[in-house]
Coordinates of C-alpha atoms in Angstrom, one line a residue:
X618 CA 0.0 0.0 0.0
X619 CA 1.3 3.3 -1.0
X620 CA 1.9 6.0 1.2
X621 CA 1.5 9.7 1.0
X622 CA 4.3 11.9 0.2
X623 CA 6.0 12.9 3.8
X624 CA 3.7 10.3 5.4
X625 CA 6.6 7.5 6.1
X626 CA 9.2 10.5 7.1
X627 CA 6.7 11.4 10.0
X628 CA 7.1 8.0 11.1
X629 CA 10.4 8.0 11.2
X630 CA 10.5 11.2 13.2
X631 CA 8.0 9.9 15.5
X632 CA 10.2 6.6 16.0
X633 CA 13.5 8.9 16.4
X634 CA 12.0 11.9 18.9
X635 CA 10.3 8.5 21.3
X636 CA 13.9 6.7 21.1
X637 CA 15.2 10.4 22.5
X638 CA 13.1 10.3 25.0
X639 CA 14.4 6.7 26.3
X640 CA 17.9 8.4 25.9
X641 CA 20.0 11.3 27.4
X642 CA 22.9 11.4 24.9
X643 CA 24.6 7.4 25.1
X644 CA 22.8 6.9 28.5
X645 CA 19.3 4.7 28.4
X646 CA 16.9 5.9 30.5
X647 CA 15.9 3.3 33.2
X648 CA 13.5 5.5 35.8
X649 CA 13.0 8.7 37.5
X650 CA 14.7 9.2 40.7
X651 CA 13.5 12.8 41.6
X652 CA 13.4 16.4 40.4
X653 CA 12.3 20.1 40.8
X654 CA 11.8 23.1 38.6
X655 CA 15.7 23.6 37.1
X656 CA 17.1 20.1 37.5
X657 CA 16.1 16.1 37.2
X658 CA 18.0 12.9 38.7
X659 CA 17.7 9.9 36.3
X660 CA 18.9 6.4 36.9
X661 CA 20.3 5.4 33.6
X662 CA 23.0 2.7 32.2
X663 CA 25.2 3.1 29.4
X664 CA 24.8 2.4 25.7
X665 CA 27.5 -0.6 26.4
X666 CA 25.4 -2.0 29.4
X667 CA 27.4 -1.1 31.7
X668 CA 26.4 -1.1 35.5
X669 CA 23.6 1.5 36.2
X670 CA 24.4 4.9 37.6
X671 CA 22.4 8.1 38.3
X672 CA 22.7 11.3 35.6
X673 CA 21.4 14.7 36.9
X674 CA 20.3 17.5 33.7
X675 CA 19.2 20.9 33.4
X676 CA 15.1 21.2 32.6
X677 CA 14.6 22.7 29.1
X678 CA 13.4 26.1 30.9
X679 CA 16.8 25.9 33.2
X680 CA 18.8 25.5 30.1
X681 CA 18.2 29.3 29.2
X682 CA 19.1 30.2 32.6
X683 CA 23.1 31.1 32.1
X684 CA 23.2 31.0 36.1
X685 CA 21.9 27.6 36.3
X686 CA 24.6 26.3 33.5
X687 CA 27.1 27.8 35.9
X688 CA 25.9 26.4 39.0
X689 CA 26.0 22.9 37.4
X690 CA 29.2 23.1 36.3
X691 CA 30.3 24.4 39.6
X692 CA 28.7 21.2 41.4
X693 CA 30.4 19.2 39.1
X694 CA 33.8 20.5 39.3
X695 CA 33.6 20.7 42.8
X696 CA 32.5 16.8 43.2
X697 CA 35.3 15.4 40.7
X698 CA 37.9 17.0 43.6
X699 CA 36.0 15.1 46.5
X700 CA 36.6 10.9 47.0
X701 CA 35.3 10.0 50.5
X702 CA 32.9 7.4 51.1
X703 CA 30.3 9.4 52.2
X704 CA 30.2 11.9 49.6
X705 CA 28.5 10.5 46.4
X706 CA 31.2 9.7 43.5
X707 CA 31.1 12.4 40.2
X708 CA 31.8 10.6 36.9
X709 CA 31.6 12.5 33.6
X710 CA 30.3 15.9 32.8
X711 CA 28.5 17.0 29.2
X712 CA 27.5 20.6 28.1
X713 CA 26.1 20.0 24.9
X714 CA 27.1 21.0 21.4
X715 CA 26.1 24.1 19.2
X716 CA 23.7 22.1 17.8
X717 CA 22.2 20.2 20.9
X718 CA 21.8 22.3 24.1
X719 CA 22.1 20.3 27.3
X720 CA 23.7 20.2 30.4
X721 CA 24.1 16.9 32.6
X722 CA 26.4 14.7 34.1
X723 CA 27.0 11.2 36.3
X724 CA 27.4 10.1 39.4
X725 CA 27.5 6.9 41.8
X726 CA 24.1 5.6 42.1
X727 CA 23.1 4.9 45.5
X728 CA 19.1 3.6 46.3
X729 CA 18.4 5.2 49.6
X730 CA 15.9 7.9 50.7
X731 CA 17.1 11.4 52.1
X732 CA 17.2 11.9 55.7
X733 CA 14.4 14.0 55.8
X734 CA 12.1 11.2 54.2
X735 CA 13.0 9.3 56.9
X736 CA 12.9 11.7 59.8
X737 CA 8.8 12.2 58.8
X738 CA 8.3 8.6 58.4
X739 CA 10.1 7.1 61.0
X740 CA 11.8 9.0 63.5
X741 CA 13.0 6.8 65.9
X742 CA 14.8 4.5 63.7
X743 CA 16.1 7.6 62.9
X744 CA 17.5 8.1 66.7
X745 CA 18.1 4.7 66.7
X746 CA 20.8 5.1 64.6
X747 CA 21.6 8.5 65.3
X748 CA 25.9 8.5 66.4
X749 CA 26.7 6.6 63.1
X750 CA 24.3 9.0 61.0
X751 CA 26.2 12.1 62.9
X752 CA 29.6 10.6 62.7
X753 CA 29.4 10.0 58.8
X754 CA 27.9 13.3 57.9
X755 CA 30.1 14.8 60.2
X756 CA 33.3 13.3 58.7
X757 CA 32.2 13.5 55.2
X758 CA 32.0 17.9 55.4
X759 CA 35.1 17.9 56.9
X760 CA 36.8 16.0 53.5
X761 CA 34.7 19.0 52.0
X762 CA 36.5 21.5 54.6
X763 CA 39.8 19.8 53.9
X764 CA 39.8 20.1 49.9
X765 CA 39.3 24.1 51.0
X766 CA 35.1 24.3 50.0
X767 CA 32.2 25.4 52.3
X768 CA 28.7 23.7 51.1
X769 CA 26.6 26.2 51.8
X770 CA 23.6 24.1 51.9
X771 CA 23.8 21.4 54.5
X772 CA 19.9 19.7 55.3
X773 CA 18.6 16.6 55.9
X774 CA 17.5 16.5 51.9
X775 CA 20.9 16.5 51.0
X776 CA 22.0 13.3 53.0
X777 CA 21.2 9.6 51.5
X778 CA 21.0 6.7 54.4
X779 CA 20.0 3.6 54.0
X780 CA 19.0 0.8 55.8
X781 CA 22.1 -0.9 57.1
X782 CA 23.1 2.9 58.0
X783 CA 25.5 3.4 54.9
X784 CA 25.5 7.2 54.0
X785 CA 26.0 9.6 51.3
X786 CA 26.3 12.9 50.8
X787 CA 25.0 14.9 47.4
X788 CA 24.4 18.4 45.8
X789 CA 27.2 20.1 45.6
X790 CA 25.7 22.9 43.7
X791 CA 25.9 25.9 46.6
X792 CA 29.5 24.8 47.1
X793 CA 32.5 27.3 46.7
X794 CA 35.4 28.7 48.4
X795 CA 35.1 30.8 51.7
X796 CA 36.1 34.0 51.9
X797 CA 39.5 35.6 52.2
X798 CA 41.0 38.1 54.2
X799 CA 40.6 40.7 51.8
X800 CA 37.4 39.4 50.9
X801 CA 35.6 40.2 54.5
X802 CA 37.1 43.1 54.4
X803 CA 36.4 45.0 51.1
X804 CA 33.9 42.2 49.0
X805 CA 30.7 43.7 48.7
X806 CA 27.7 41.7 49.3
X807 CA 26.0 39.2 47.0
X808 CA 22.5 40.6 45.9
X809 CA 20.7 37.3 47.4
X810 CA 21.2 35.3 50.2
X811 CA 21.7 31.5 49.2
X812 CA 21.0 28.3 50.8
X813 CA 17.9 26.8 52.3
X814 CA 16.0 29.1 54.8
X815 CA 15.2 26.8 57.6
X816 CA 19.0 25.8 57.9
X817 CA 20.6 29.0 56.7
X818 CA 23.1 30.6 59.3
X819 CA 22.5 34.3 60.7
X820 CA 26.1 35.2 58.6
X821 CA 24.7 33.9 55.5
X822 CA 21.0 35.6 55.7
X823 CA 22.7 38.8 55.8
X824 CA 24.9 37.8 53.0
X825 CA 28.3 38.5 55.1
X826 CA 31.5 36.9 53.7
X827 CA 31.2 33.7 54.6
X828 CA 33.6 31.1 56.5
X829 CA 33.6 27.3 57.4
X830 CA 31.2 27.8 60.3
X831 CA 28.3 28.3 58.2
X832 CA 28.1 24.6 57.5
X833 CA 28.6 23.8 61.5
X834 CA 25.4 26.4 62.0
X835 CA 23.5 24.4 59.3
X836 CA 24.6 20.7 60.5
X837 CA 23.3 22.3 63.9
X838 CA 19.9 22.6 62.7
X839 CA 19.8 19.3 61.1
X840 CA 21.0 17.4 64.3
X841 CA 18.1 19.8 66.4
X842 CA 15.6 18.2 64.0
X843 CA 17.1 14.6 64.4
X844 CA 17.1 15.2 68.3
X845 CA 13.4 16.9 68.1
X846 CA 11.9 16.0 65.2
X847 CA 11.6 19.5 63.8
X848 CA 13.9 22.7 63.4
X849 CA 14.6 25.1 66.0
X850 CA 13.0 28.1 64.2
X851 CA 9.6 27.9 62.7
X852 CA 8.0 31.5 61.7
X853 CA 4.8 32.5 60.4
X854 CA 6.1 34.1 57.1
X855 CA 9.3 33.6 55.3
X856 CA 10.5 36.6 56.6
X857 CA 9.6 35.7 60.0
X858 CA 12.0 32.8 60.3
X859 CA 15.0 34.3 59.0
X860 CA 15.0 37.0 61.3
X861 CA 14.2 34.0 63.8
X862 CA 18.0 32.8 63.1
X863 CA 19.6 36.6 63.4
X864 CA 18.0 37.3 66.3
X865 CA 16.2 34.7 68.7
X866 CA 18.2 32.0 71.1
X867 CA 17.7 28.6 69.6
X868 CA 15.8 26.3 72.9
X869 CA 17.9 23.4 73.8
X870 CA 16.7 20.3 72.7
X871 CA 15.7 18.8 75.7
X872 CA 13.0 21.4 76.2
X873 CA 11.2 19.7 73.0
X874 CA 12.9 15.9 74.0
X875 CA 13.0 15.6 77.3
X876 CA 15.4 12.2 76.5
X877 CA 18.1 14.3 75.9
X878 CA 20.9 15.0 78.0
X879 CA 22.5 18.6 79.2
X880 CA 25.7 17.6 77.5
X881 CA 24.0 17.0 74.1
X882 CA 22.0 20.0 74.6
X883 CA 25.4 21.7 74.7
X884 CA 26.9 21.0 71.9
X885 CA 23.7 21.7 69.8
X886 CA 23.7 25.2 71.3
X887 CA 27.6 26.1 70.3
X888 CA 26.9 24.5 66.6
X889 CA 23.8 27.0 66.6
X890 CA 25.9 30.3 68.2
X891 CA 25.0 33.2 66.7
X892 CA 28.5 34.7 66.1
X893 CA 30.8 32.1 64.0
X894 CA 33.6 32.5 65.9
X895 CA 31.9 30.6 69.4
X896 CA 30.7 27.4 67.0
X897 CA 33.0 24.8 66.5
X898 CA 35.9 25.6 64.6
X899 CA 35.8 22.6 62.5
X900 CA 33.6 19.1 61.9
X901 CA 37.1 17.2 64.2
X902 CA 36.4 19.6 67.1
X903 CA 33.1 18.4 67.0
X904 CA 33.5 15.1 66.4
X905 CA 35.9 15.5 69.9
X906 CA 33.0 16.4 71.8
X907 CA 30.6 14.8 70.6
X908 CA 32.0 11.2 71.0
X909 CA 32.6 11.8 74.6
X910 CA 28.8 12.6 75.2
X911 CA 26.0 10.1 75.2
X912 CA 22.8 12.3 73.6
X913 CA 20.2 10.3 75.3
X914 CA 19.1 9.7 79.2
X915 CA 17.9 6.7 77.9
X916 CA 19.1 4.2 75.7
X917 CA 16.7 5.0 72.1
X918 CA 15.7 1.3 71.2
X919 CA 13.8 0.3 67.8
X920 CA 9.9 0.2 67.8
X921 CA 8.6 -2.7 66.4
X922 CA 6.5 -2.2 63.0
X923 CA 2.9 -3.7 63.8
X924 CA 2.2 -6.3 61.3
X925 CA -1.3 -5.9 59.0
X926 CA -3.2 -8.6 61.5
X927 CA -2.3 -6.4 64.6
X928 CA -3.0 -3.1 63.1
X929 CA -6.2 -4.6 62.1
X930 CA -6.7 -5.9 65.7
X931 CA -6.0 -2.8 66.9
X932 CA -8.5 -1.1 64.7
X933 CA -11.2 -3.8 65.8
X934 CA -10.4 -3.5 69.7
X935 CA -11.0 0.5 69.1
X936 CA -14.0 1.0 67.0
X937 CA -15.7 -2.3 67.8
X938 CA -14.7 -3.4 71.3
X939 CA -16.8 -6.2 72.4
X940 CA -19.5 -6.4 70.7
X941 CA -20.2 -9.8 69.8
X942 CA -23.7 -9.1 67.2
X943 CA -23.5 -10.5 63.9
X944 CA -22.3 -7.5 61.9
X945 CA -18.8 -7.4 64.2
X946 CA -18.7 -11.0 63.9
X947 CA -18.7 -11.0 60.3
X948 CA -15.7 -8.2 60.0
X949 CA -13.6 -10.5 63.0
X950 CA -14.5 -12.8 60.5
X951 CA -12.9 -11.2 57.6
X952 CA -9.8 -9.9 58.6
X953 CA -9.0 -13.7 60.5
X954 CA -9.1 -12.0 64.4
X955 CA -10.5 -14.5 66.8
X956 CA -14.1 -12.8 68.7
X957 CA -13.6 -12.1 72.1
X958 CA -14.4 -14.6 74.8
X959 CA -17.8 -15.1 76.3
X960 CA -17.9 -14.3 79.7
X961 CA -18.8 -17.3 82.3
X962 CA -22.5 -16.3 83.7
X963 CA -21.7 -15.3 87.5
X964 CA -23.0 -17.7 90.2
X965 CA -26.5 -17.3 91.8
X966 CA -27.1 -16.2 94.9
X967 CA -30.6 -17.0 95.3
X968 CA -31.0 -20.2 97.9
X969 CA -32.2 -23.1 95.5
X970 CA -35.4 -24.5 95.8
X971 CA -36.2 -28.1 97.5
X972 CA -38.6 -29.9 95.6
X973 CA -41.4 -30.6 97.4
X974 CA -41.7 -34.9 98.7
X975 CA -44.5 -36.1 97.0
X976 CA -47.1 -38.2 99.0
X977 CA -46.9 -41.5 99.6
X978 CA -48.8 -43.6 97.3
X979 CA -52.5 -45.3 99.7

């Protein structure tokens, strides 16, 4: 059957822009890890079949953003200088050509939620694991400190854990140099302040020259909410809160958890100082003090996950008690729970009746 002039090239286009959209230049597409407005975290595997790894690109709308480009290349450049194992691994970077605009490159995949999934869903395995959590993090922005870069954007979103309590590190795309001596002194100030607002020191709100103690206020709020379940400062508008970190006293944690102990509450406080200079002076003098404290009064052991019969149980035991008609029956019935035991009848005290002797037969 003939075809109609252009009809079998459309087809071909068609065939060609849906095998583009299984590829990002020699990397198949295998599924969607996450994304926001300017940026999108495939897990892919290469042309060759080689092992899978995850590719972060620019949106189509970021692409026009010249800032963005910068800001990608930046993270990248910054994460091929870093090798510790809790900071994720940067492979290759690609910028596109004249003729194909895009920005993307690869990095170690590693399946694992972000913290702050897992602080909303399950806090106390959270707590549970809470010294090896602190101790990796901790150790993994000091190899940041140590290849001379600040972050700039420490939070709970930006730190991978998974089950067995193996962490990573990622986003690198704040990251850059702190200031200089000369740079405090005569830089003038960056037109907006950076970072994430709940975790953003008071230095960094007022878009001061910045040093390595910006990333020991931020860690501080991060290891608040893993103490509390929530952030120091909350404030009714945007505004609101970050004048919250200039100006008001963060609590100790203890007045939210009363588990934890004055000598955790401590530390927490000097990470959250207001003046850089009384916080820590690095994640080792930290890591000092905080491995000679124990954070909790007492020990934080794992809660047991109801199975489905028990949760259902539970359920029953609330809204249906013990009733015993048919309807509750036929539900007990349903979800296999066993119906509550009938209660023996209690024993009479009424005296029983003699029967009366009936009269001898004439």
């Amino acid at each position: 059957m003939a075809t109609a002039p252009g009809q079998g090239a459309g087809k071909e286009k068609d065939k060609k822009d849906a095998a583009d959209q299984s590829m990002i230049g020699a990397y198949k597409i295998v599924s969607f890890i996450a994304g926001g407005k300017n940026s999108q975290v495939w897990e892919v595997q290469a042309a060759d079949g080689q092992k899978r790894i995850a590719l972060k690109q620019l949106t189509g709308e970021a692409m026009k953003d010249l800032e963005q480009i910068a800001a990608m290349k930046n993270e990248f450049t910054i994460g091929k200088q870093l090798e510790h194992p809790n900071i994720i691994k940067y492979f290759d970077g690609h910028w596109g050509t004249m003729f194909k605009k895009e920005a993307y490159f690869t990095m170690e995949l590693f399946n694992a939620p972000n913290l702050k999934a897992q602080m909303f869903n399950n806090l106390n395995s959270v707590q549970v694991r809470l010294r090896r959590i602190v101790e990796s993090a901790a150790m993994a922005f000091q190899h940041l400190h140590d290849k001379g870069f600040i972050n700039r954007d420490i939070k709970p979103d930006n730190v991978l854990v998974n089950k067995s309590g193996e962490l990573k590190v990622i986003d690198m795309s704040l990251a850059g140099k702190p200031a200089g001596a000369l740079a405090k002194v005569f830089a003038p100030k960056s037109k907006t302040a950076k970072g994430t607002r709940s975790y953003m020191a008071p230095e960094q709100i007022m878009r001061k020259p910045l040093s390595f103690q910006v990333d020991l206020y931020s860690f501080g709020v991060m290891l608040f909410e893993m103490l509390t379940g929530g952030p120091p400062f909350a404030g009714t508008t945007p505004n609101d809160l970050l004048m919250r970190h200039i100006q008001d006293p963060a609590p100790p944690p203890s007045m939210i958890n009363t588990n934890i102990t004055e000598e955790m509450d401590r530390i927490v406080l000097r990470l959250l100082a207001k003046k850089p200079d009384q916080r820590h002076k690095s994640f080792n003098e930290f890591l000092a003090e905080f491995r000679r404290v124990n954070p909790w009064k007492e020990e934080v052991v794992e809660k047991r996950e109801l199975t489905e019969k028990e949760k259902a149980e539970q359920e029953v035991g609330q809204n249906l008690g013990e009733r015993l008609d048919s309807r509750t029956d036929a539900m007990r019935t349903m979800l296999g729970i066993a119906a509550p035991k009938k209660a023996a009848p209690a024993a009479s005290t009424v005296p029983e009746k003699k029967p009366q002797a009936t009269p001898a037969a004439p």
